[in-house]
Tab-separated table of C-alpha atoms in Angstrom:
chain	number	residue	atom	x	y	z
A	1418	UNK	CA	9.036	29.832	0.895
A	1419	UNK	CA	7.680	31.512	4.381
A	1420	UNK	CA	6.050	29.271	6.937
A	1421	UNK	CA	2.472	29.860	5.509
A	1422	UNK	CA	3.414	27.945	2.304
A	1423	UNK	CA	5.590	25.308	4.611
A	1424	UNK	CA	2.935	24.377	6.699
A	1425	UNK	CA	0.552	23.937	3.158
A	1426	UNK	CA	2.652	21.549	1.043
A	1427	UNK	CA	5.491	20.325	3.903
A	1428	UNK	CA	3.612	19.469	6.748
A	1429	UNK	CA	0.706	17.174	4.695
A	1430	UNK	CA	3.681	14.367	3.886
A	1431	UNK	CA	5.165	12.058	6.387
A	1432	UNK	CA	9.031	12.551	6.472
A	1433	UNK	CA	11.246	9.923	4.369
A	1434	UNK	CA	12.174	7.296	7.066
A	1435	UNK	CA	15.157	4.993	6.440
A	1436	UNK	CA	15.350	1.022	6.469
A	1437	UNK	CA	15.475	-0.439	9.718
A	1438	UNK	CA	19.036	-1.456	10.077
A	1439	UNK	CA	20.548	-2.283	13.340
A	1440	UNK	CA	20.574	0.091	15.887
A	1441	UNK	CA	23.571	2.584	15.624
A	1442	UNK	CA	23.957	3.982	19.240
A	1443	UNK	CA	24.427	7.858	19.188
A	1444	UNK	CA	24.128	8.403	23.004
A	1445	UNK	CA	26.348	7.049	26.001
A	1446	UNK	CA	27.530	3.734	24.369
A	1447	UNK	CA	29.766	2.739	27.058
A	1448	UNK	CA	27.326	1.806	29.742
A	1449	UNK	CA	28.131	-1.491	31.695
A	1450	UNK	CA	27.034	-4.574	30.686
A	1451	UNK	CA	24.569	-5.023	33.586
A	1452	UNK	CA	23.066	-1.618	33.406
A	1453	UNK	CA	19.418	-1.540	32.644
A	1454	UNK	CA	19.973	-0.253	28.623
A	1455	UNK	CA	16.931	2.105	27.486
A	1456	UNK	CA	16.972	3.604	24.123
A	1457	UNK	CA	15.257	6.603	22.147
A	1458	UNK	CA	14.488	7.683	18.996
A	1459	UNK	CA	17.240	10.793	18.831
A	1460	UNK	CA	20.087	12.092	19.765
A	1461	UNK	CA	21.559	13.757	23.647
A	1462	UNK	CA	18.849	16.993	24.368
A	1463	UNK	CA	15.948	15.908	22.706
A	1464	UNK	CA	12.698	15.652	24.230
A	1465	UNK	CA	12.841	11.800	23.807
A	1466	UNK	CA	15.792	11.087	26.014
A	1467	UNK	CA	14.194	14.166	28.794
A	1468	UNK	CA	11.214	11.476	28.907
A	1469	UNK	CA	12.866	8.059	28.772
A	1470	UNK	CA	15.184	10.039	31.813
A	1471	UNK	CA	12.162	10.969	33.778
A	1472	UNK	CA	10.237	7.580	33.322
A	1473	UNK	CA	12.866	5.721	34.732
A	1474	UNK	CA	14.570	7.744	37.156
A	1475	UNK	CA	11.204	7.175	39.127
A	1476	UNK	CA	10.642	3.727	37.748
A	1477	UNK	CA	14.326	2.183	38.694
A	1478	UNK	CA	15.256	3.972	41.519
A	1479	UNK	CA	17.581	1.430	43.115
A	1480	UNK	CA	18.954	0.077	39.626
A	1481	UNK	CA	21.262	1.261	37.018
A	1482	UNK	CA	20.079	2.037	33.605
A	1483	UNK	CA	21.698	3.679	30.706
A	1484	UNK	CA	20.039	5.677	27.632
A	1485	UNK	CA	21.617	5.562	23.863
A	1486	UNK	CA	19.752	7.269	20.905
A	1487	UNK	CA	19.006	5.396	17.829
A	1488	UNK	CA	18.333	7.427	14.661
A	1489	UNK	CA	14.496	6.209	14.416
A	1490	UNK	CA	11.578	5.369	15.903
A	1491	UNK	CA	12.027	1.832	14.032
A	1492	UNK	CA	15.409	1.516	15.307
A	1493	UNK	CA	13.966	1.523	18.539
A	1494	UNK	CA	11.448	-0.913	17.926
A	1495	UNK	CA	13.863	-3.294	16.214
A	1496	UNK	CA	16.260	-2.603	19.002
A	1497	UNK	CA	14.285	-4.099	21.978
A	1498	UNK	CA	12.898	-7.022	19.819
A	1499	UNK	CA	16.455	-7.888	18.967
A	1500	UNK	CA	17.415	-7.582	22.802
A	1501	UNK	CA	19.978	-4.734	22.450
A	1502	UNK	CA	17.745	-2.979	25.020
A	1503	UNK	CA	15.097	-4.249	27.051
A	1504	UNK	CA	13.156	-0.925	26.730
A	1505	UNK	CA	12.573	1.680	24.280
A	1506	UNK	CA	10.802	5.145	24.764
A	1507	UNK	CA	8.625	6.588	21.882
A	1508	UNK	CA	6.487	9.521	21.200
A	1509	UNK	CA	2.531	8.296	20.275
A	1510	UNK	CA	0.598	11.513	21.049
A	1511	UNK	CA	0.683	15.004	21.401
A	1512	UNK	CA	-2.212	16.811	23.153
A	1513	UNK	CA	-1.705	19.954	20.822
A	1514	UNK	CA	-0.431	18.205	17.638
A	1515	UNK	CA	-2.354	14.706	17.664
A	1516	UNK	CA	-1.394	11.228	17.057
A	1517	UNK	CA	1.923	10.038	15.270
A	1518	UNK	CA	0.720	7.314	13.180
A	1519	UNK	CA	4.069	5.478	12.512
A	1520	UNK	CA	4.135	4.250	16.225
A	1521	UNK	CA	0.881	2.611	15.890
A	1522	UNK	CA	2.038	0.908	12.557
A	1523	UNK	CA	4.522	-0.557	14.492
A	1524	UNK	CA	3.535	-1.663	17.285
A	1525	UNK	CA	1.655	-4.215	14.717
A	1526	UNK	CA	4.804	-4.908	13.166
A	1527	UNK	CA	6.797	-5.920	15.722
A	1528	UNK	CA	4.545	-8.173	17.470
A	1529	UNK	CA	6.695	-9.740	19.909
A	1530	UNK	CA	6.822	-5.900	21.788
A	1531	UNK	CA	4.774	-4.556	24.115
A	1532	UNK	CA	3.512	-1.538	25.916
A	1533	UNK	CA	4.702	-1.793	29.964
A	1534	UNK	CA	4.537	1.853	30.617
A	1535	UNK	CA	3.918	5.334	29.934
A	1536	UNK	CA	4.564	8.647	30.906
A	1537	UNK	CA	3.232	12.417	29.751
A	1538	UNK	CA	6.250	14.956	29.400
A	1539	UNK	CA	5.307	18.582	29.331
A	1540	UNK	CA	7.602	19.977	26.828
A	1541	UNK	CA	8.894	23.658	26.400
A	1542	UNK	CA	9.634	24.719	23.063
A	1543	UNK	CA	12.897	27.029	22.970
A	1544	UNK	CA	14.286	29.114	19.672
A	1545	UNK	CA	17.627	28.319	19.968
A	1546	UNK	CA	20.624	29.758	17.049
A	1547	UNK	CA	24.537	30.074	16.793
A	1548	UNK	CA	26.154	32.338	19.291
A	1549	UNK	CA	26.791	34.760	16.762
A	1550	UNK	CA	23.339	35.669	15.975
A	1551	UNK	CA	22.326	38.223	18.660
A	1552	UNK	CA	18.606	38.721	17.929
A	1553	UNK	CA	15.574	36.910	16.328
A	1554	UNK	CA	14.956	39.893	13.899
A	1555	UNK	CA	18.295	38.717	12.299
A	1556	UNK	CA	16.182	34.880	11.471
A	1557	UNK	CA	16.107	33.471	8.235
A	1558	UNK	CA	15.326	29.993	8.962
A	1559	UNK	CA	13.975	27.672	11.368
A	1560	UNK	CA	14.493	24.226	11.797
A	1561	UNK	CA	12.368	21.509	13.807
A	1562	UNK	CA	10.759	18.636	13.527
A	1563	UNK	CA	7.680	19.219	11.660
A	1564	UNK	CA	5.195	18.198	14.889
A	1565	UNK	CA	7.467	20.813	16.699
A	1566	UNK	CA	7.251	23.398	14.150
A	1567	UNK	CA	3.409	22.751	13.763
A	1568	UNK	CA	3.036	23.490	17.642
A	1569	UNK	CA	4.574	26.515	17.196
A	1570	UNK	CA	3.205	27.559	14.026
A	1571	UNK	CA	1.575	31.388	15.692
A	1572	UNK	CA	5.009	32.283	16.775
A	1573	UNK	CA	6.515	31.222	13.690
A	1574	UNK	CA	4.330	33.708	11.322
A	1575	UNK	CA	4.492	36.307	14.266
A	1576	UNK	CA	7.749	36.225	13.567
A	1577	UNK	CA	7.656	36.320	9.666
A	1578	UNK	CA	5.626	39.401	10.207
A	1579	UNK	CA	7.906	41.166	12.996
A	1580	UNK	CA	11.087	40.765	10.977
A	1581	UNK	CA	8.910	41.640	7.366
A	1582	UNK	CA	10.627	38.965	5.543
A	1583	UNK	CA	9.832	35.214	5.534
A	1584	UNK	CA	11.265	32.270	7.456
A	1585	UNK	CA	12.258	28.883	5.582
A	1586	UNK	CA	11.172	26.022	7.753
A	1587	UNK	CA	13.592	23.258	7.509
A	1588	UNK	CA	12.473	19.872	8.551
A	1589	UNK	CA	14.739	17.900	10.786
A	1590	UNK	CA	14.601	14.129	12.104
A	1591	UNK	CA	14.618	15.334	15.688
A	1592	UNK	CA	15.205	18.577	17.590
A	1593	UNK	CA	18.276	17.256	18.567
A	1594	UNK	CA	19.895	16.923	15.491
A	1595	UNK	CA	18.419	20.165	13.991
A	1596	UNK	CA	20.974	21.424	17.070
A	1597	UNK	CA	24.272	19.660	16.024
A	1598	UNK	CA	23.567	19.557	12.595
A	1599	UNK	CA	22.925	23.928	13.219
A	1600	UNK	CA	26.461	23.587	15.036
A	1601	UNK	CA	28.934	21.346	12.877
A	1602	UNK	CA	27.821	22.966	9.475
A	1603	UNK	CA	26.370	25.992	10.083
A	1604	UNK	CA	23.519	27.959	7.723
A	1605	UNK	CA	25.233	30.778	5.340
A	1606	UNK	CA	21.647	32.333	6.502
A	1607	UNK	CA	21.136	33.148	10.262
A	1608	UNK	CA	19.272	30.028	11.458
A	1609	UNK	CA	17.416	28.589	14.399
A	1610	UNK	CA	16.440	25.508	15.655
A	1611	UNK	CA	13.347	24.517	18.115
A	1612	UNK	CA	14.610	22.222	20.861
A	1613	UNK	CA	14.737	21.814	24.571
A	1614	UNK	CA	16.586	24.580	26.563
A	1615	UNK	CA	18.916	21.840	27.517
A	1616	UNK	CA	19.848	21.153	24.317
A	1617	UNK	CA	21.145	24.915	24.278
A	1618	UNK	CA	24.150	23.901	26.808
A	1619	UNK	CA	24.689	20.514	25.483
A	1620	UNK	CA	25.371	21.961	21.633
A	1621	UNK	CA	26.723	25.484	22.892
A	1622	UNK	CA	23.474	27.743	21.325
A	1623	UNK	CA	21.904	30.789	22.484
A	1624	UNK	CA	18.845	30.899	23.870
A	1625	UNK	CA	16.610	33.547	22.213
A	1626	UNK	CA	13.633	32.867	23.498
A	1627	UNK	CA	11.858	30.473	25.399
A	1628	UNK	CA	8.294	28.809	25.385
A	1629	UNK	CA	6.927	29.324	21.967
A	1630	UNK	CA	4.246	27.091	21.403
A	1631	UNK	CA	0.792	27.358	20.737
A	1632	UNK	CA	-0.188	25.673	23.932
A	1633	UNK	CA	1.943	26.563	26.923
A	1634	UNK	CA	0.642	23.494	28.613
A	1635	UNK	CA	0.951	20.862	25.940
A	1636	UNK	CA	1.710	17.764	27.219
A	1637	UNK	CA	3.924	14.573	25.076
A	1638	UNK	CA	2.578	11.576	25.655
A	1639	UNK	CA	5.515	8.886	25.497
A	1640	UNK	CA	5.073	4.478	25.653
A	1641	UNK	CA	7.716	2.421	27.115
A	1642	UNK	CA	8.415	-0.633	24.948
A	1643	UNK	CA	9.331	-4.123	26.530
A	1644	UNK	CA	9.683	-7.409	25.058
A	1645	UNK	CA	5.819	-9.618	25.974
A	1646	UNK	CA	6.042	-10.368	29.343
A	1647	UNK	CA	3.952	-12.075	32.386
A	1648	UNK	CA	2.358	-10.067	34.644
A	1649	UNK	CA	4.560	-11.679	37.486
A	1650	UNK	CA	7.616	-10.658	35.676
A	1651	UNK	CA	7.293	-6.939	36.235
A	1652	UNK	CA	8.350	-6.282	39.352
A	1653	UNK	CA	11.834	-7.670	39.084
A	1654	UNK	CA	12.264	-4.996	35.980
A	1655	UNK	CA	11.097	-2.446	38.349
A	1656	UNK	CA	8.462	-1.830	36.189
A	1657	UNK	CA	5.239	-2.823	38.185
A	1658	UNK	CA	2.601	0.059	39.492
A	1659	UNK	CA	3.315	0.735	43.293
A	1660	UNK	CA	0.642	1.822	45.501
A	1661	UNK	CA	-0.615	1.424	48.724
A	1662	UNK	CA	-4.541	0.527	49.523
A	1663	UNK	CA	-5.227	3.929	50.079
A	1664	UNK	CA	-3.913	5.421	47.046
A	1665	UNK	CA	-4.684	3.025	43.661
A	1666	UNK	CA	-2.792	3.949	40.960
A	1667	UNK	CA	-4.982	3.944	37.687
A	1668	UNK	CA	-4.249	1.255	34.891
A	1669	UNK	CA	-4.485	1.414	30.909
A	1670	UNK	CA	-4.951	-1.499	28.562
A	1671	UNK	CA	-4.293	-1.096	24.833
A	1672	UNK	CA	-5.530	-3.598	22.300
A	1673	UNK	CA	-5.911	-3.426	18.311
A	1674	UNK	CA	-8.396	-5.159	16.072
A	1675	UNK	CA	-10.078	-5.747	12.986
A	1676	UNK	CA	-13.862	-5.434	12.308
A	1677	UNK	CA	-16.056	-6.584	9.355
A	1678	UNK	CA	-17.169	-3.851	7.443
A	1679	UNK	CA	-21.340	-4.756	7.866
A	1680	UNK	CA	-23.802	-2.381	9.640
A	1681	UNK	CA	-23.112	-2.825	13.444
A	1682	UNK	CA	-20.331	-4.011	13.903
A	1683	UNK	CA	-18.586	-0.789	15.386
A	1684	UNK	CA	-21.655	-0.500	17.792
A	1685	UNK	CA	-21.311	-4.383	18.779
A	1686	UNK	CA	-17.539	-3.500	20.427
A	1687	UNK	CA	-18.333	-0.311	21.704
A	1688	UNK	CA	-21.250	-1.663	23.555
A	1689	UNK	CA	-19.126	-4.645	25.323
A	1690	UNK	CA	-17.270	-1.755	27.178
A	1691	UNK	CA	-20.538	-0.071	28.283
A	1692	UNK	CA	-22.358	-3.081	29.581
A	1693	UNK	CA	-19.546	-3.686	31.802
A	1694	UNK	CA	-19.161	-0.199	32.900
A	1695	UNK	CA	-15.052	-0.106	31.580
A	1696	UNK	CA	-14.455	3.678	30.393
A	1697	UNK	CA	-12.768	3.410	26.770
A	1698	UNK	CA	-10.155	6.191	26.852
A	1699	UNK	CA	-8.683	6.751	22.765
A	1700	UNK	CA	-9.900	5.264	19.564
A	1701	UNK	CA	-7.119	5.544	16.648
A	1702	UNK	CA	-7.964	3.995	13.081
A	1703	UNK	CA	-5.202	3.325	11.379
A	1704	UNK	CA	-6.004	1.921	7.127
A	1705	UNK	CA	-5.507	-2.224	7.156
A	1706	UNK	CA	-4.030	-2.054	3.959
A	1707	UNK	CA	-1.196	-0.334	5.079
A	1708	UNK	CA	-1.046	-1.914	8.204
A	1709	UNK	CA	-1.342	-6.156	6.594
A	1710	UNK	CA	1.493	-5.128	3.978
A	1711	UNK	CA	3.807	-4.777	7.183
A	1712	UNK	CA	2.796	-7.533	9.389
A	1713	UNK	CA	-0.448	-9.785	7.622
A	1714	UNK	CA	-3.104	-9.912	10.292
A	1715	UNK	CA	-6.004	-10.606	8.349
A	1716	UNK	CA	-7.128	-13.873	6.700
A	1717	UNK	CA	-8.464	-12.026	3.634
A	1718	UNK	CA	-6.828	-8.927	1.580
A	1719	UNK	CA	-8.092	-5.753	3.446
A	1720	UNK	CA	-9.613	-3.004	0.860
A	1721	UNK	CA	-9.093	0.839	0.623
A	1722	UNK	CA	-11.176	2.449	4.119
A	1723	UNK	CA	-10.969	-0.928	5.391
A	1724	UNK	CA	-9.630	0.121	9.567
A	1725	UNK	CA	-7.731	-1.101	12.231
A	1726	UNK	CA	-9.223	-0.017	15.243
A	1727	UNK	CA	-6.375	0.817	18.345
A	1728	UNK	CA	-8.230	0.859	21.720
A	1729	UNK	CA	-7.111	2.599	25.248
A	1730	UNK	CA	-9.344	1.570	27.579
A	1731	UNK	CA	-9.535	1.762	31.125
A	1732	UNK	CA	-9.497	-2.182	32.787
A	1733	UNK	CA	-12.073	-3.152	35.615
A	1734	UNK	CA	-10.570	-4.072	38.977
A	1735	UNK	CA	-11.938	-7.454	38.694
A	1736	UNK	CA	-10.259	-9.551	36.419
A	1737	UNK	CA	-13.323	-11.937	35.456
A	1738	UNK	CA	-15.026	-9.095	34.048
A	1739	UNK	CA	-11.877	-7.994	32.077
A	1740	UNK	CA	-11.593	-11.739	30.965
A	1741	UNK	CA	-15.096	-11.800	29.789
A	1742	UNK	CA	-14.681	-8.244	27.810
A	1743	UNK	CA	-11.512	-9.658	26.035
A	1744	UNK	CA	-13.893	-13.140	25.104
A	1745	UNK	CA	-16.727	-10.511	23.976
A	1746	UNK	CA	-14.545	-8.564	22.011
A	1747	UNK	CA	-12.670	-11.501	20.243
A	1748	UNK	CA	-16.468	-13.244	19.510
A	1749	UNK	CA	-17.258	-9.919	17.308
A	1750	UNK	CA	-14.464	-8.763	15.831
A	1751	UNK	CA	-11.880	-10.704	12.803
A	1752	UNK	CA	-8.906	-10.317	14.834
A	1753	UNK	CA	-7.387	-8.590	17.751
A	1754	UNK	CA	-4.023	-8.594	19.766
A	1755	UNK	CA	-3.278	-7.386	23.412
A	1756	UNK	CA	-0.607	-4.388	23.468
A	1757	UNK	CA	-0.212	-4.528	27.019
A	1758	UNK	CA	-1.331	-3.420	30.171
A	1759	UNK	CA	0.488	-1.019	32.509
A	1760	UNK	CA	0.163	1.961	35.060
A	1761	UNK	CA	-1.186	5.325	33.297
A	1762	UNK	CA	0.377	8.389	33.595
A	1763	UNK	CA	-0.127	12.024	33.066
A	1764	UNK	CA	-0.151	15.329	34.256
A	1765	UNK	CA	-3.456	16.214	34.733
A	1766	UNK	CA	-3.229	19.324	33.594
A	1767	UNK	CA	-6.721	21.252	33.442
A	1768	UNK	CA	-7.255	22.648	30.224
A	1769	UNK	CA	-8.704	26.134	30.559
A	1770	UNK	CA	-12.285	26.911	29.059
A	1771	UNK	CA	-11.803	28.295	25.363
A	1772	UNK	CA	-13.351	31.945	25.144
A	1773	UNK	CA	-16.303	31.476	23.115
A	1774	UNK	CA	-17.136	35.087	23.293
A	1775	UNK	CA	-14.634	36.148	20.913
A	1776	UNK	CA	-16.520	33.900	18.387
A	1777	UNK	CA	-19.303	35.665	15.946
A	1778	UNK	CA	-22.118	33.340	17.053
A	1779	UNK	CA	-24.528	35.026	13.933
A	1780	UNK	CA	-22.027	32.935	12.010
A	1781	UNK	CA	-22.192	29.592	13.291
């Protein structure tokens, strides 16, 4: 089947994910003992280990750290609460693609983790293929991981239509292991993979063409995972916003909870943010069924369409007023934990205006 019928029936179910097991480093496993360890869900090359590289290159600039890639995003999770890293790096949100929902699952599960820090990664999507295949026309297949081959779903039937023959999408675990997996058995089909255009010298490929997404300017944003720790505690893992008075870096606090499904009670939490003037930057609902089978939360059994409600939100700069929005928010909701609280970060890219001219307005 061509993309068109991939992206119908492929793209609609989440990818099999194996048990949780412990971590089975894939990366540089021989790091010394006192090195800061930082892990990833992937393999050398993909656009995990480009993020977790640039987070703490800036982050740990007088300290030693190493990065190993685990084979999920669970591995990670387990990894850090079992102390075989003291931070992990996942994906939670692309600004083309959306939200991945396992990462919010959990960061309920594993409750003894939280978010220190984040970081937003543009990310340039490369078609990358064997050295023998000379030209895109020559494609058969492409293989990604489905967000990746969602954000570059125009190019991919551009290309079925250029080359007047369909492309199989393959999904892959990672971009990175699309690449070896491309490399150590290759396709009796000319294939491609969409990675990194590092990934094209680590795993020997050809570069046929480079920045094929949708959005040019799509930005990854990635949370680093620590073990619960004081505020005082940060600085000694290198971890704590810098600043001077002049320049105040902007903070994000992330919090979950559960609400009682009665008239109001959606408009009683959004309204303790607005009194107090605290900007509320994401809202993510996540089902509380799913959600209490992993880690129980709630006192009574949740019901289908009953939510979780994930909140970014922007913290005051006085901390009475953040202590008496946390006391406000616990007095109307079931339940609620703190994720963390940490320094944002993104690129700030300005979105261009869509073109609404090109839309029949008769129509809408």
């Amino acid at each position: 089947q061509g993309y068109s019928a991939y992206k119908r029936h492929t793209l609609t179910r989440p990818m099999s994910q194996p048990a949780a097991k412990k971590p089975k480093v894939v990366g540089n496993g021989a790091a010394a003992s006192q090195d800061v360890q930082v892990v990833y869900a992937g393999m050398p090359g993909c656009f995990s280990e480009k993020a977790a590289k640039q987070y703490f290159n800036i982050k740990l600039k007088d300290e030693k750290y190493a990065t190993s890639g685990l084979r999920s995003v669970a591995t990670v999770f387990q990894a850090v609460q079992d102390g075989v890293a003291q931070f992990g790096v996942v994906p939670v949100e692309n600004s083309y693609s959306g939200s991945l929902h396992q990462v919010f699952d959990h960061l309920l599960e594993f409750e003894h983790l939280q978010i220190v820090g984040e970081i937003g990664c543009l990310e340039e999507h490369c078609l990358l293929s064997l050295q023998t295949v000379s030209d895109k026309s020559m494609l058969r297949a492409v293989r990604g991981h489905p967000h990746i081959l969602d954000a570059c779903s125009r190019y991919l039937e551009a290309l079925e239509k250029a080359n007047d023959s369909e492309i199989r999408c393959e999904p892959a675990m990672n971009s990175a292991s699309a690449c070896k997996d491309l490399t150590s058995t290759p396709s009796i089909e000319p294939t491609a993979v969409i990675a990194p255009f590092e990934a094209a010298e680590i795993y020997d490929l050809r570069v046929l063409e480079r920045g094929i997404a949708n959005d040019k300017n799509a930005e990854t944003r990635y949370i680093i995972l620590g073990r619960a720790m004081r505020a005082e505690a940060a600085p000694a893992a290198g971890l704590a916003p810098g600043g001077s008075a002049t320049e105040i870096p902007m903070f994000k606090s992330s919090i979950v909870l559960a609400l009682s499904n009665v008239e109001g009670s959606v408009f009683k939490i959004i309204a303790q943010f607005s009194t107090r003037n605290i900007n509320i930057l994401k809202v993510e609902t996540r089902p509380a069924a799913t959600a209490n089978s992993r880690q129980p939360v709630l006192s009574t059994s949740p019901r289908h369409w009953d939510y979780l409600f994930y909140i970014d939100f922007e913290p005051s700069r006085s901390p009475q007023t953040n202590k008496n929005l946390i006391s406000a928010l616990s007095e109307f909701s079931m339940w609620m934990r703190d994720l963390g609280t940490y320094q944002a970060h993104s690129n700030g890219l300005v979105v261009s205006r869509p073109d609404w001219s090109i839309l029949d307005t008769a129509s809408c």
